[in-house]
Coordinates of N, CA and C in Angstrom, one line a residue:
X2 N 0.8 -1.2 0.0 CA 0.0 0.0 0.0 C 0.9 1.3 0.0
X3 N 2.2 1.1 0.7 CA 3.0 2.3 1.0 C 3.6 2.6 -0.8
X4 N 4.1 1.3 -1.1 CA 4.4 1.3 -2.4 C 3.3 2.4 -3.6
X5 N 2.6 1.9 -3.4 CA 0.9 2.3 -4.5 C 1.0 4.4 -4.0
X6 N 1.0 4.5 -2.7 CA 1.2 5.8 -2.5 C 2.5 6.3 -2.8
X7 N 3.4 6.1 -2.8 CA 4.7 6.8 -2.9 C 4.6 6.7 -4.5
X8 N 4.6 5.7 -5.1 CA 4.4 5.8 -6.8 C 3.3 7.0 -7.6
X9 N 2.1 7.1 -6.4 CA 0.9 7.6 -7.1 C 1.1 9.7 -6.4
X10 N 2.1 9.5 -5.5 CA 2.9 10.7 -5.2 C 4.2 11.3 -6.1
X11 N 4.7 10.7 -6.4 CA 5.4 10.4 -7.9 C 5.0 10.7 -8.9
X12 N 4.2 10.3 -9.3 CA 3.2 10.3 -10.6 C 2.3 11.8 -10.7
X13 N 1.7 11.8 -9.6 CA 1.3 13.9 -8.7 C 2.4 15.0 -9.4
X14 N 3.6 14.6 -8.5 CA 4.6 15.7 -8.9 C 5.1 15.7 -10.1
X15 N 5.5 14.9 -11.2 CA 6.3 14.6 -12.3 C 4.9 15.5 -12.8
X16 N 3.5 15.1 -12.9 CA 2.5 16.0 -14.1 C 2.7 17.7 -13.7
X17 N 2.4 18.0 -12.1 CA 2.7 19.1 -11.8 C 4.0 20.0 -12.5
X18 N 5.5 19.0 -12.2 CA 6.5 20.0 -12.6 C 6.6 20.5 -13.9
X19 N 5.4 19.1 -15.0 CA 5.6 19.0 -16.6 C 4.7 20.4 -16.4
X20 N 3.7 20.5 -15.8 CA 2.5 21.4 -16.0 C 3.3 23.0 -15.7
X21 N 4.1 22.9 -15.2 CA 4.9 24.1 -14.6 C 5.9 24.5 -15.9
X22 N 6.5 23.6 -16.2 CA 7.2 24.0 -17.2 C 6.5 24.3 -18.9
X23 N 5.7 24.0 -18.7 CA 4.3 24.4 -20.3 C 4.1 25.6 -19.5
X24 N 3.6 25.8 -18.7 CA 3.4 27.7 -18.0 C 4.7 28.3 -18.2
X25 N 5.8 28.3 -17.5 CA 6.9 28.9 -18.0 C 7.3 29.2 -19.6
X26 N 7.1 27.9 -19.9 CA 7.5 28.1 -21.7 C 6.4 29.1 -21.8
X27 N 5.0 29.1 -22.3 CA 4.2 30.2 -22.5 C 4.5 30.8 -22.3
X28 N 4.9 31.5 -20.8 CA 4.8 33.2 -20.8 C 6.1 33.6 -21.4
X29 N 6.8 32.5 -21.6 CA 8.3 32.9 -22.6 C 8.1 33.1 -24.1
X30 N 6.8 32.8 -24.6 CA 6.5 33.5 -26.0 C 6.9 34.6 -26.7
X31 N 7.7 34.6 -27.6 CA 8.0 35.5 -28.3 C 7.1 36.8 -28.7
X32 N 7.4 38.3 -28.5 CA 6.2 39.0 -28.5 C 6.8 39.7 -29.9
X33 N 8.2 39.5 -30.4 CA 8.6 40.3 -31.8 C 9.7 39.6 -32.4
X34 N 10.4 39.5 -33.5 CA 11.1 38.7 -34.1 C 12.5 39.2 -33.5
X35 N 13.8 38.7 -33.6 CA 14.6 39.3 -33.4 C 16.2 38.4 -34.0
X36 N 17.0 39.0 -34.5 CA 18.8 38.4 -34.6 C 19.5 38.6 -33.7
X37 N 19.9 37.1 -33.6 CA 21.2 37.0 -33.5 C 22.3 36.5 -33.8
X38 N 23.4 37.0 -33.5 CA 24.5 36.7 -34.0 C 25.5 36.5 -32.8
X39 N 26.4 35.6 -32.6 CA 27.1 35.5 -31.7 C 26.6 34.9 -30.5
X40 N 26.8 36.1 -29.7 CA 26.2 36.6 -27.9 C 25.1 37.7 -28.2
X41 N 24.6 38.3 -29.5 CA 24.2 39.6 -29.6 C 23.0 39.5 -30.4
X42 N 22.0 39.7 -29.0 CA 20.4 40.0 -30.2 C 19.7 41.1 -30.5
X43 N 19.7 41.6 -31.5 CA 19.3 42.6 -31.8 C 18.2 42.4 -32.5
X44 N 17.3 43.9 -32.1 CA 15.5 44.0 -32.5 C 15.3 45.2 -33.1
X45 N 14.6 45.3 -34.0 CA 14.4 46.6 -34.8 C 13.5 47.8 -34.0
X46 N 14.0 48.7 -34.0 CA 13.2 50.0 -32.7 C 14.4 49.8 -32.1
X47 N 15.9 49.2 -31.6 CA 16.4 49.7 -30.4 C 17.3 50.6 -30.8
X48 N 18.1 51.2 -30.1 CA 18.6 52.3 -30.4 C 20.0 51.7 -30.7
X49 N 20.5 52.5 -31.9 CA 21.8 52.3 -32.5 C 23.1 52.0 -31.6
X50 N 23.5 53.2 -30.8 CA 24.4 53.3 -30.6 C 24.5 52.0 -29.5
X51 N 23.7 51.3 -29.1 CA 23.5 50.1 -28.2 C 24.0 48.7 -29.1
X52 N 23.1 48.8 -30.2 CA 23.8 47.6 -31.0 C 25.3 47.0 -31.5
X53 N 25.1 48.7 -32.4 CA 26.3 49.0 -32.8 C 27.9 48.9 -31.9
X54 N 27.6 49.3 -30.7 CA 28.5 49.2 -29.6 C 28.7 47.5 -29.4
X55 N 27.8 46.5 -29.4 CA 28.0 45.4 -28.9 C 28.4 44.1 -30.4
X56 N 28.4 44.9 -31.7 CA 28.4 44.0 -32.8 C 30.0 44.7 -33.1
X57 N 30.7 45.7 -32.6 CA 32.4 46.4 -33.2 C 32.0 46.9 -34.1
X58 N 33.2 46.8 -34.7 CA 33.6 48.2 -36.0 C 32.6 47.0 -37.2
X59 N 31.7 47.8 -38.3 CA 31.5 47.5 -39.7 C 32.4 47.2 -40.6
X60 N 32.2 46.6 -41.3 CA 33.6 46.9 -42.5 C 33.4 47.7 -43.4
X61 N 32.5 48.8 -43.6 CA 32.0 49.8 -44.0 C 30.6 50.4 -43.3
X62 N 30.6 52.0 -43.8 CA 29.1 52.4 -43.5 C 29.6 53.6 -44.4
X63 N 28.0 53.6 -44.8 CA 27.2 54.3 -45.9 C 26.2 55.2 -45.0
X64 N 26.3 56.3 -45.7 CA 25.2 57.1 -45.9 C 24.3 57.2 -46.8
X65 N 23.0 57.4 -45.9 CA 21.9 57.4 -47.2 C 21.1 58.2 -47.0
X66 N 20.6 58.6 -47.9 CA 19.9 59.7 -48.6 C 17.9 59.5 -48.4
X67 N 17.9 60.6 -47.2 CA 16.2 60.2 -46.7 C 16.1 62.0 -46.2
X68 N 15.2 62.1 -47.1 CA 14.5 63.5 -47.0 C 13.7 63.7 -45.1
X69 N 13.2 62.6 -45.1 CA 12.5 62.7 -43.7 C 13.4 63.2 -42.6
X70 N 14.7 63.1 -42.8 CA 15.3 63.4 -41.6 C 16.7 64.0 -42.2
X71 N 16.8 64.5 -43.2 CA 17.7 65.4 -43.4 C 19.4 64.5 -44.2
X72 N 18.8 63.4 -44.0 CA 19.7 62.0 -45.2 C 21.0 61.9 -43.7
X73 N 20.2 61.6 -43.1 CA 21.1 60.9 -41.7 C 21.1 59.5 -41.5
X74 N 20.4 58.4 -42.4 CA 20.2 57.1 -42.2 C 21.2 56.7 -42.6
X75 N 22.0 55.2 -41.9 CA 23.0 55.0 -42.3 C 23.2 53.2 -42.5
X76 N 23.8 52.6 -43.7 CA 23.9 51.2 -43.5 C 25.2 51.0 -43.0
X77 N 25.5 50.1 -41.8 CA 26.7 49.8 -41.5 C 26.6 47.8 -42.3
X78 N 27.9 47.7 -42.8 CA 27.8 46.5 -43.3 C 29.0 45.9 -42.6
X79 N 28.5 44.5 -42.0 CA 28.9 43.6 -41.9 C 29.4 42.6 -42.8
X80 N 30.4 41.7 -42.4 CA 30.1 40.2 -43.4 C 29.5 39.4 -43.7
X81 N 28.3 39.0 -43.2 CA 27.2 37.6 -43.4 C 25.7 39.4 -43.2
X82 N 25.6 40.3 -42.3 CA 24.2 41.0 -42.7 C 24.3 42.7 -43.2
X83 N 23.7 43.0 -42.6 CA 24.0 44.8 -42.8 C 22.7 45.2 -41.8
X84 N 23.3 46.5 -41.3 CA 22.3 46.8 -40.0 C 22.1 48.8 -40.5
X85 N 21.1 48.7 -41.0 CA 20.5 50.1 -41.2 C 19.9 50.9 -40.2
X86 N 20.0 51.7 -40.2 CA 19.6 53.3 -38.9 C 18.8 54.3 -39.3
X87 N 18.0 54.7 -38.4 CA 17.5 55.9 -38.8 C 17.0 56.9 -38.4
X88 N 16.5 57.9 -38.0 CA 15.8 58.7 -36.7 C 14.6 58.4 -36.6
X89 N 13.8 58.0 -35.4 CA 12.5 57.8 -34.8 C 12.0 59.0 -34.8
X90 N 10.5 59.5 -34.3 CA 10.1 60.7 -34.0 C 10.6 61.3 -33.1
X91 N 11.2 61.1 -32.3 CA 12.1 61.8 -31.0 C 13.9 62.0 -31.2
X92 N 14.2 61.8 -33.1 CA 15.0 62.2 -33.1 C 16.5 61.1 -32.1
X93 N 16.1 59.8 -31.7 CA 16.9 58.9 -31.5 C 17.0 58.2 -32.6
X94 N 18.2 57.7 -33.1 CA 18.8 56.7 -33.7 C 18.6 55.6 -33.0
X95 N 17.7 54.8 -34.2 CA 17.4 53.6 -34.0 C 17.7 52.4 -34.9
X96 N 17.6 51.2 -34.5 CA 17.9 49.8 -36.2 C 16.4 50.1 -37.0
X97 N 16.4 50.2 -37.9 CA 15.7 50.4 -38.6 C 15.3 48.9 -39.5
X98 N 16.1 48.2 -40.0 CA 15.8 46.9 -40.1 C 17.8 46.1 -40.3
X99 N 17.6 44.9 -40.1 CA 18.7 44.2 -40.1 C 18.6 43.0 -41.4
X100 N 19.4 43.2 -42.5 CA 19.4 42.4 -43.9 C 20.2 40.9 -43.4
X101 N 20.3 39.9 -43.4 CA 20.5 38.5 -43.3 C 21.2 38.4 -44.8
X102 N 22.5 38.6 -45.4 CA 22.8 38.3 -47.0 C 23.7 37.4 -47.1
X103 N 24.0 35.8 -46.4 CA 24.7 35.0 -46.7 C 24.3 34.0 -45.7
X104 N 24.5 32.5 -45.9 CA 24.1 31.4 -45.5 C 24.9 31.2 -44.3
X105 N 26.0 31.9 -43.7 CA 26.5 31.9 -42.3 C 25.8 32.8 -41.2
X106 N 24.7 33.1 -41.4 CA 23.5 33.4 -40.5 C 22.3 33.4 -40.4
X107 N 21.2 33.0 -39.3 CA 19.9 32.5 -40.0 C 19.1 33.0 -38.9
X108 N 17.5 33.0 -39.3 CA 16.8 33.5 -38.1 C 16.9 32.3 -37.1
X109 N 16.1 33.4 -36.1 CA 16.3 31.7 -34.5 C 15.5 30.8 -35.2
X110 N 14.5 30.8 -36.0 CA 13.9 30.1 -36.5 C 14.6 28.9 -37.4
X111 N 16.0 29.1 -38.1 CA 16.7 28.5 -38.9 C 16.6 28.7 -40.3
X112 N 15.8 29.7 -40.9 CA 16.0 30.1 -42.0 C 17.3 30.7 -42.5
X113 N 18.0 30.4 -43.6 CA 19.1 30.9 -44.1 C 19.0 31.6 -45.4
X114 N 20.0 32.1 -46.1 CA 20.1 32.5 -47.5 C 20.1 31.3 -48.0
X115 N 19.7 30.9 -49.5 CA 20.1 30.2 -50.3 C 19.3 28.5 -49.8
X116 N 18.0 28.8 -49.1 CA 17.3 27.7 -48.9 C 16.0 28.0 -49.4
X117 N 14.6 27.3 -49.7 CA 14.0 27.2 -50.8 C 12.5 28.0 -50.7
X118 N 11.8 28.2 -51.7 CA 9.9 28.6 -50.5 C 9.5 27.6 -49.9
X119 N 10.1 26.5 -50.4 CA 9.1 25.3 -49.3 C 9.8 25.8 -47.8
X120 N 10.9 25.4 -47.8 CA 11.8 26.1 -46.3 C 10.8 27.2 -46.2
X121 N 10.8 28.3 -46.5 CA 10.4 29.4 -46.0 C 8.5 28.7 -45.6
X122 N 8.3 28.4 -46.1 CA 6.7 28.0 -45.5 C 7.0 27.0 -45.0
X123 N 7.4 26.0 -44.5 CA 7.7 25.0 -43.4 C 8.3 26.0 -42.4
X124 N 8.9 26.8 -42.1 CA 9.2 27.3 -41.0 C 8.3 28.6 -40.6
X125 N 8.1 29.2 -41.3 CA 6.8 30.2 -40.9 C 5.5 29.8 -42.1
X126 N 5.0 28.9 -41.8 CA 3.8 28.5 -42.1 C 2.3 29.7 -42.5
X127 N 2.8 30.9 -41.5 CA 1.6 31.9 -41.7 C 2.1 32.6 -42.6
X128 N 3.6 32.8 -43.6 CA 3.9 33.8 -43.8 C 3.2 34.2 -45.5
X129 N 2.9 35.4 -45.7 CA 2.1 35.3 -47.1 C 3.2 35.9 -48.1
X130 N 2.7 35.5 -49.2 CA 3.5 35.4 -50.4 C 3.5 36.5 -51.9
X131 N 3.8 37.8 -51.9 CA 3.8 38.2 -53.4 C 4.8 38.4 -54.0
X132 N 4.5 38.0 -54.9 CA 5.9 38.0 -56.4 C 7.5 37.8 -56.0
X133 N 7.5 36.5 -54.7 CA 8.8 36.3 -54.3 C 8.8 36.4 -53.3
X134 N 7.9 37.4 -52.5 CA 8.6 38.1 -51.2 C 7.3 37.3 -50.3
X135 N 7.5 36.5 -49.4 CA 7.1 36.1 -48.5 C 7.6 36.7 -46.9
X136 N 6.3 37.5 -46.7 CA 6.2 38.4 -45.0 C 5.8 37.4 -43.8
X137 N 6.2 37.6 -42.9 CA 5.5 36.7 -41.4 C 5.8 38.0 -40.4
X138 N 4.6 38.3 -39.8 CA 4.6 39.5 -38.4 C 4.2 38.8 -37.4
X139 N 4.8 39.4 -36.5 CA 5.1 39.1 -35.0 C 4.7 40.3 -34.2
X140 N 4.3 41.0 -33.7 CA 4.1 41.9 -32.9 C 4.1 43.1 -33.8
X141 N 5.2 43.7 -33.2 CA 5.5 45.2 -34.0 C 6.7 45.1 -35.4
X142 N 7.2 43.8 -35.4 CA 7.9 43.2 -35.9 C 7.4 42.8 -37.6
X143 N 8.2 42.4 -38.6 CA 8.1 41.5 -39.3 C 9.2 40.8 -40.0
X144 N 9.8 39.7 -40.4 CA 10.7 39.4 -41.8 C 10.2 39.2 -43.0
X145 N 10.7 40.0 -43.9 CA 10.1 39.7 -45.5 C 11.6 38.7 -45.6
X146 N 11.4 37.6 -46.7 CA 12.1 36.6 -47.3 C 12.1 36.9 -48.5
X147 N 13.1 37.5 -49.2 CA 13.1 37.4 -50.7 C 13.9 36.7 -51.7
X148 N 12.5 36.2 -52.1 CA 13.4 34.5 -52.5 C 13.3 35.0 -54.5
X149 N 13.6 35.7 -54.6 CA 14.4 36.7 -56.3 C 13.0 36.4 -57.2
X150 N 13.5 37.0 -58.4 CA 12.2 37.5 -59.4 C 11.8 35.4 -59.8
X151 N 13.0 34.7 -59.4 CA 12.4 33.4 -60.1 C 11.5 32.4 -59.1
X152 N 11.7 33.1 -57.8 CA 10.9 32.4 -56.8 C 11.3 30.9 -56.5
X153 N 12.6 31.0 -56.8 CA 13.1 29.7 -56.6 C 14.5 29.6 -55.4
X154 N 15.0 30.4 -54.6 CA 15.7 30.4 -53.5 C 15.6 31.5 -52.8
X155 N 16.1 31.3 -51.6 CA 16.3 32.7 -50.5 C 17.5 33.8 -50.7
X156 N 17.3 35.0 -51.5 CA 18.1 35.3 -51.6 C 18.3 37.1 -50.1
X157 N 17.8 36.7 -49.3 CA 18.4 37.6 -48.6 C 17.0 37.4 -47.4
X158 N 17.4 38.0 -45.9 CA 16.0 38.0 -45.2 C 16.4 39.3 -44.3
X159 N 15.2 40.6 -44.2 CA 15.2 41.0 -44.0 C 14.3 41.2 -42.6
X160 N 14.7 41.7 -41.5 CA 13.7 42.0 -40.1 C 13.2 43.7 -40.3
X161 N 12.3 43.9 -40.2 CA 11.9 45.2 -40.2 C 10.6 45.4 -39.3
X162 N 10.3 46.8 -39.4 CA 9.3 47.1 -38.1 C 8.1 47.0 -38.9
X163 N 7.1 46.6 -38.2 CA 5.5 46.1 -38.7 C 4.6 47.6 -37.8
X164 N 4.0 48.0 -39.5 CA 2.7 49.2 -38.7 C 1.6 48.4 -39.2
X165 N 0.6 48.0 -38.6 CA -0.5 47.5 -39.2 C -1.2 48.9 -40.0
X166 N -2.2 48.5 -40.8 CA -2.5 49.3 -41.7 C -4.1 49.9 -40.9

């Protein structure tokens, strides 16, 4: 009998800690898409000098040409993405979106450059599809996948900020 209770006390706690850990995973849901690279995850809306400080020197940066804010946007290019900047309404420098342009980096998801639409719809299943470019949103977030004019590989994945319409 002691047996049957200590087993069926057993059996109590083991569903409880599973049941605990499904509540933890949930409230750990993703609320916006994000990269990483390294030790370093970056999200589109944070502020530049934060990223930028934690990813070192570019191997270049460019200025670019945006009437909205006086042509202060800037692409800093890395080796595997490139990380664009821009002024918010408060005049902070922020990521404006982060390019993904080679197969040595991939979303957390596991999408890469140079894998196929089926990949891209097996791994974001909701994402929708025109003339190549397959979008999936997350929050305030979104990635467009642009898989070229032939619609037949991934040629680059971009994260950018989502305004519903």
């Amino acid at each position: 009998m002691k047996g049957l209770k200590r087993a069926t006390g057993m059996a109590a706690a083991a569903v409880m800690a599973a049941s605990l850990s499904v509540c933890a995973w949930a409230a750990e849901a993703k609320a916006e898409y994000a990269f990483t690279t390294g030790e370093n995850t970056i999200t589109v809306g944070e502020y530049a000098d934060v990223v930028l400080g934690k990813l070192g020197d570019a191997n270049d940066v460019k200025i670019l040409t945006n009437c909205a804010n006086g042509g202060k946007d800037k692409a800093y290019i890395y080796d595997d993405f490139d990380v664009y900047t821009t002024q918010d309404e408060k005049k902070n420098t922020v990521v404006e979106s982060i390019i993904l342009k080679s197969d040595k980096v991939a979303t957390e998801e596991g999408l890469k450059v140079g894998q196929t639409p089926a990949d891209v719809k097996k791994i974001y299943p909701g994402a929708t599809e025109s003339m190549g470019l397959y979008t999936v949103v997350l929050g305030d977030t979104q990635i467009v996948v642009d898989c070229g004019f032939a619609n037949d590989k991934v040629v680059s994945i971009s994260y950018e900020n989502y305004v519903a319409e």
